[in-house]
Coordinates of C-alpha atoms in Angstrom, one line a residue:
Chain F
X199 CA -91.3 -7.4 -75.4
X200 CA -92.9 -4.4 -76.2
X201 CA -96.4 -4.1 -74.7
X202 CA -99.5 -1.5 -74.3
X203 CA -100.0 0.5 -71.7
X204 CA -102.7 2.4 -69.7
X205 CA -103.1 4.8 -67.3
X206 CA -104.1 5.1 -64.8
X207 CA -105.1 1.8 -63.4
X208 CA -107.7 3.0 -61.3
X209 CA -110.1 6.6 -62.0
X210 CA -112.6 7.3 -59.5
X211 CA -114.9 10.2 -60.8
X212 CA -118.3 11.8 -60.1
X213 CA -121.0 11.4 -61.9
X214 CA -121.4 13.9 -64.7
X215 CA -117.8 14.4 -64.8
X216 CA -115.4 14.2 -67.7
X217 CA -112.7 11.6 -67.5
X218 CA -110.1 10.9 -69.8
X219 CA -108.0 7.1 -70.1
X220 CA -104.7 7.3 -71.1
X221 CA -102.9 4.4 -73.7
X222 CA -99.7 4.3 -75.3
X223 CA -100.0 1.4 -78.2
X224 CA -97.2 -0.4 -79.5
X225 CA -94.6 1.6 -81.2
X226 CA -95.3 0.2 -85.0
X227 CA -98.8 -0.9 -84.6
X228 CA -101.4 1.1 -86.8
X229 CA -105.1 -0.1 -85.5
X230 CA -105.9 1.2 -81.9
X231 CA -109.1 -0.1 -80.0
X232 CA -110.7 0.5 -77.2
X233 CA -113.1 -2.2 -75.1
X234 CA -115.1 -2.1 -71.8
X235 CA -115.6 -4.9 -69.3
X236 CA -118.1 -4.5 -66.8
X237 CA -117.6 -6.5 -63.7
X238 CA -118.3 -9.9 -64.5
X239 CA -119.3 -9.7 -67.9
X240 CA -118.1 -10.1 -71.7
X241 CA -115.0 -7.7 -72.8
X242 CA -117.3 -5.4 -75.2
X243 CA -116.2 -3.8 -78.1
X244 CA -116.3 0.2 -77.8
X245 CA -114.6 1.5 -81.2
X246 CA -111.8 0.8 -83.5
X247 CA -109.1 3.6 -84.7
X248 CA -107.1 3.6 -87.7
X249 CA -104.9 6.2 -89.8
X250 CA -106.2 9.2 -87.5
X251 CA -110.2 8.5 -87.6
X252 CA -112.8 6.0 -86.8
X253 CA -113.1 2.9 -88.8
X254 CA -116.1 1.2 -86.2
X255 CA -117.9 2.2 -83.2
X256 CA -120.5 0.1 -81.1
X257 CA -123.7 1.0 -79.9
X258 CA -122.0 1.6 -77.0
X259 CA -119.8 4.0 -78.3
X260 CA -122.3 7.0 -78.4
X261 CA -121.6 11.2 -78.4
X262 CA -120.6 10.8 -74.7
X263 CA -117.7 8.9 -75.8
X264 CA -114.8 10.6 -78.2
X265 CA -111.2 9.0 -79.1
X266 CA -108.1 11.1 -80.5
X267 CA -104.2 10.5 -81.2
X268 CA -103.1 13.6 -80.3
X269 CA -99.5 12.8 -80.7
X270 CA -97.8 10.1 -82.7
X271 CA -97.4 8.0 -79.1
X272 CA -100.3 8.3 -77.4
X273 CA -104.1 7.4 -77.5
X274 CA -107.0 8.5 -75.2
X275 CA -110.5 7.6 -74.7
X276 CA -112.6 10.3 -73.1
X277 CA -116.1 10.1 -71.6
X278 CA -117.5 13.6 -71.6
X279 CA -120.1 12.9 -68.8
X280 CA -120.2 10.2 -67.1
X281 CA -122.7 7.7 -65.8
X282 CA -123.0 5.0 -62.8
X283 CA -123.3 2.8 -66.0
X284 CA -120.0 3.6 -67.1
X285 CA -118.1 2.3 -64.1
X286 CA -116.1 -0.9 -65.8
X287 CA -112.6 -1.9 -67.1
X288 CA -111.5 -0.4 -70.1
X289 CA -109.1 -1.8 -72.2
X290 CA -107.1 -0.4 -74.9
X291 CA -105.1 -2.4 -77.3
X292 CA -103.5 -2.9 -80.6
X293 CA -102.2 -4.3 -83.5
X294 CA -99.9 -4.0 -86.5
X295 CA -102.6 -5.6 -88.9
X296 CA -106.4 -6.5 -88.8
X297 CA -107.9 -10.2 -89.7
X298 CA -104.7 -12.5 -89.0
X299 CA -102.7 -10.7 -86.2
X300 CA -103.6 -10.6 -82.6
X301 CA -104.2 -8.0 -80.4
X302 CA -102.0 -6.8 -78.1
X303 CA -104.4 -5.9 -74.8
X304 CA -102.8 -3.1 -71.6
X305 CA -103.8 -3.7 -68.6
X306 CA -106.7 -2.0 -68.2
X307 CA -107.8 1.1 -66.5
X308 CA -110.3 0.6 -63.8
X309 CA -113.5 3.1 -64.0
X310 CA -115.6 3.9 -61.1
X311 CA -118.3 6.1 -61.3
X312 CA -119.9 7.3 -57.9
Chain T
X5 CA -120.7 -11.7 -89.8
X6 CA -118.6 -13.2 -87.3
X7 CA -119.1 -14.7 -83.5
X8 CA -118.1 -16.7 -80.8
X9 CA -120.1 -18.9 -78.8
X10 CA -118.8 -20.1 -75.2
X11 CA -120.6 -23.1 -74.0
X12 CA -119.9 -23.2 -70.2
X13 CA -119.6 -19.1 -68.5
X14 CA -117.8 -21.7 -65.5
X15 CA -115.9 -24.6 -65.9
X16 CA -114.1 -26.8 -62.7
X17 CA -111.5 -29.7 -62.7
X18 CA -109.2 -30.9 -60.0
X19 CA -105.5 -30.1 -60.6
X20 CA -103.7 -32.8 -62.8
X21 CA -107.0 -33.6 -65.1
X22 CA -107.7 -32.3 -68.8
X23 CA -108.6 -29.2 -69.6
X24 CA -111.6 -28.9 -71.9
X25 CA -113.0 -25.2 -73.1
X26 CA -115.2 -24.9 -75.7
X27 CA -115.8 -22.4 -78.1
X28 CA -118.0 -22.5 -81.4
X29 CA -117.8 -19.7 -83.9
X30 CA -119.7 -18.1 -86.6
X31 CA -117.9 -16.8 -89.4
X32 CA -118.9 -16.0 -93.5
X33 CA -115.8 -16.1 -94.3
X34 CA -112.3 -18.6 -93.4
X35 CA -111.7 -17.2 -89.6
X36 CA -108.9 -16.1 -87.5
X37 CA -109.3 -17.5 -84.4
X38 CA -107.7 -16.6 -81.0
X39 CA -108.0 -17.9 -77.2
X40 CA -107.0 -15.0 -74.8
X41 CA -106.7 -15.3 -71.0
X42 CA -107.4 -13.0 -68.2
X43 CA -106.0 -13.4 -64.8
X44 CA -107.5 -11.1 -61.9
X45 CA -106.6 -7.4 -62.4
X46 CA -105.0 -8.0 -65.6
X47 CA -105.3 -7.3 -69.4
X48 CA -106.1 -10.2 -71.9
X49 CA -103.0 -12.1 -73.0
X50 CA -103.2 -14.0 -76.1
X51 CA -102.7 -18.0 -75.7
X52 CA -103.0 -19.1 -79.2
X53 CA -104.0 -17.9 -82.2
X54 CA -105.4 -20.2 -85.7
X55 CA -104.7 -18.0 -88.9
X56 CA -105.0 -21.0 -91.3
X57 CA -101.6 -22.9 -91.5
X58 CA -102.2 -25.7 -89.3
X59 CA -105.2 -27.5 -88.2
X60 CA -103.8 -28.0 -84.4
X61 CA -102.6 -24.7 -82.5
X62 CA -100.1 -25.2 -79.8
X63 CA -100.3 -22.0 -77.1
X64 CA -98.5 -20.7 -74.2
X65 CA -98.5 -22.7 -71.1
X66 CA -99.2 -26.1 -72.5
X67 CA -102.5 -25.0 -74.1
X68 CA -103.7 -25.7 -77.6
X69 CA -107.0 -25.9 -79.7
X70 CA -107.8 -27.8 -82.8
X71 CA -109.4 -26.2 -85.4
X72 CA -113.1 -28.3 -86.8
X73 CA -114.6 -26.9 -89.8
X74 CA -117.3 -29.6 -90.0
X75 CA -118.1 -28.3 -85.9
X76 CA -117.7 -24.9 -86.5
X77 CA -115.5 -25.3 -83.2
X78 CA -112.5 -24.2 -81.7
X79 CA -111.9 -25.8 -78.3
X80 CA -109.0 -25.1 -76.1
X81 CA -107.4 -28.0 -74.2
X82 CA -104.6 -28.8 -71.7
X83 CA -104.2 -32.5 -70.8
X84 CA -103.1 -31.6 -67.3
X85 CA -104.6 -28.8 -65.2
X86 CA -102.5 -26.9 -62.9
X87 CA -103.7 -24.1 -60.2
X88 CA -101.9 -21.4 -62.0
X89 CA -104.3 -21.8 -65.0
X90 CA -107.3 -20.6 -62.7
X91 CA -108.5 -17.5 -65.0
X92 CA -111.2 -16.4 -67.1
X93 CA -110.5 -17.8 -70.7
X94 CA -111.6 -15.3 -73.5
X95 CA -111.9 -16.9 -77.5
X96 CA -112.6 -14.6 -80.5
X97 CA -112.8 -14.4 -84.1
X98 CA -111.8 -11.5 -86.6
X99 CA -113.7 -9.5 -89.0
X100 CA -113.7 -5.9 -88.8
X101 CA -112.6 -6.2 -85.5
X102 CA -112.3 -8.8 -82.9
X103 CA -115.4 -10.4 -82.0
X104 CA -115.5 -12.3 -77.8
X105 CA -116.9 -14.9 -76.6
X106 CA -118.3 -14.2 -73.3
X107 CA -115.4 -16.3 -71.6
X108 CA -115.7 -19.0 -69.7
X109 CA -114.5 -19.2 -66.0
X110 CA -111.8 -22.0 -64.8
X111 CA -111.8 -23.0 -61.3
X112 CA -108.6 -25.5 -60.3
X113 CA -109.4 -28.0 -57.5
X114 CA -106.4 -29.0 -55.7

């Protein structure tokens, strides 16, 4: 079964550096998200992507934060500075269609911000 | 707009006994419904979805949730609980994007 995947599964990065997480969605899926759990808590939404651009971003989700496709496989969630706040899982995932179809979650990549 | 509500962030029963997580949601319009789970280190792996056919939702792993509109609830179930189903247990409802409860934690007693 085709499934999402991330890497890497673990980034440890300094504060105030720039990280980028990795995710290659399903082949025919068309709506890309990405969401964060920190330890212990809810799985938060971050933003939603469709047909190239943004269609929903959190609070969360502020200029720090920035999302492309740069190729017709791949899709990447950078953090331009980072912050001890940041350190979490983040999650990317699909799906083929919104409302009715579920979401296909990777495994996470592991963020720790020292 | 839509939500989930999770009553119960931990929930324990000894191995063999049912299985009862609940979940209310809010929604303005029909929902989508899904239970996800999440074993240690892992990504969220959908269990069951409700998407308006029937009422009753058999899931993965002997799971399945019933559907209330007069509760506004969603509650997962297994009538047997086994250790393997020790996890965090995720439900969520669709609108512009998918909406999570907060989870709620299962502990298996042997």
């Amino acid at each position: 079964e085709p499934e999402v995947t991330q890497t890497p599964s673990h980034q440890v990065t300094q504060m105030g550096q720039e990280v980028i997480l990795r995710c290659v969605p399903i082949s025919n899926h068309l709506y890309f998200y990405w969401y964060r759990q920190i330890l212990g808590q809810k799985v938060e939404f971050l933003v939603s992507f469709y047909n190239n651009e943004i269609s929903e971003k959190s609070e969360i989700f502020d200029d720090q934060f920035s999302v492309e496709r740069p190729d017709g496989s791949n899709f990447t969630l950078k953090i331009r500075s980072t912050k001890l706040e940041d350190s979490a899982m983040y999650f990317c995932a699909s799906t083929d269609r919104v409302l009715d179809s579920p979401l296909h979650f990777g495994n996470g990549t592991r963020l720790t911000v020292t | 707009a839509q939500s989930v509500t999770q009553l119960g962030s931990h929930v324990s029963v000894s191995e063999g006994a049912l299985v009862l997580l609940r979940c209310n949601y809010s929604s303005s319009v029909p929902p989508y419904l899904f239970w996800y789970v999440q074993y240690p280190n892992q990504g969220l792996q959908l269990l069951l979805k409700y998407t308006s056919a029937a009422t009753l939702v058999k899931g993965i792993n002997g799971f399945e949730a019933e559907f209330k509109k007069s509760e506004t609830s969603f509650h997962l179930t297994k009538p047997s609980a086994h250790m393997s189903d020790a996890a965090e247990y995720f439900c969520a409802v669709t609108g512009n994007q998918f909406y999570f409860g907060t989870g709620t934690s299962l502990t298996v007693i042997p």
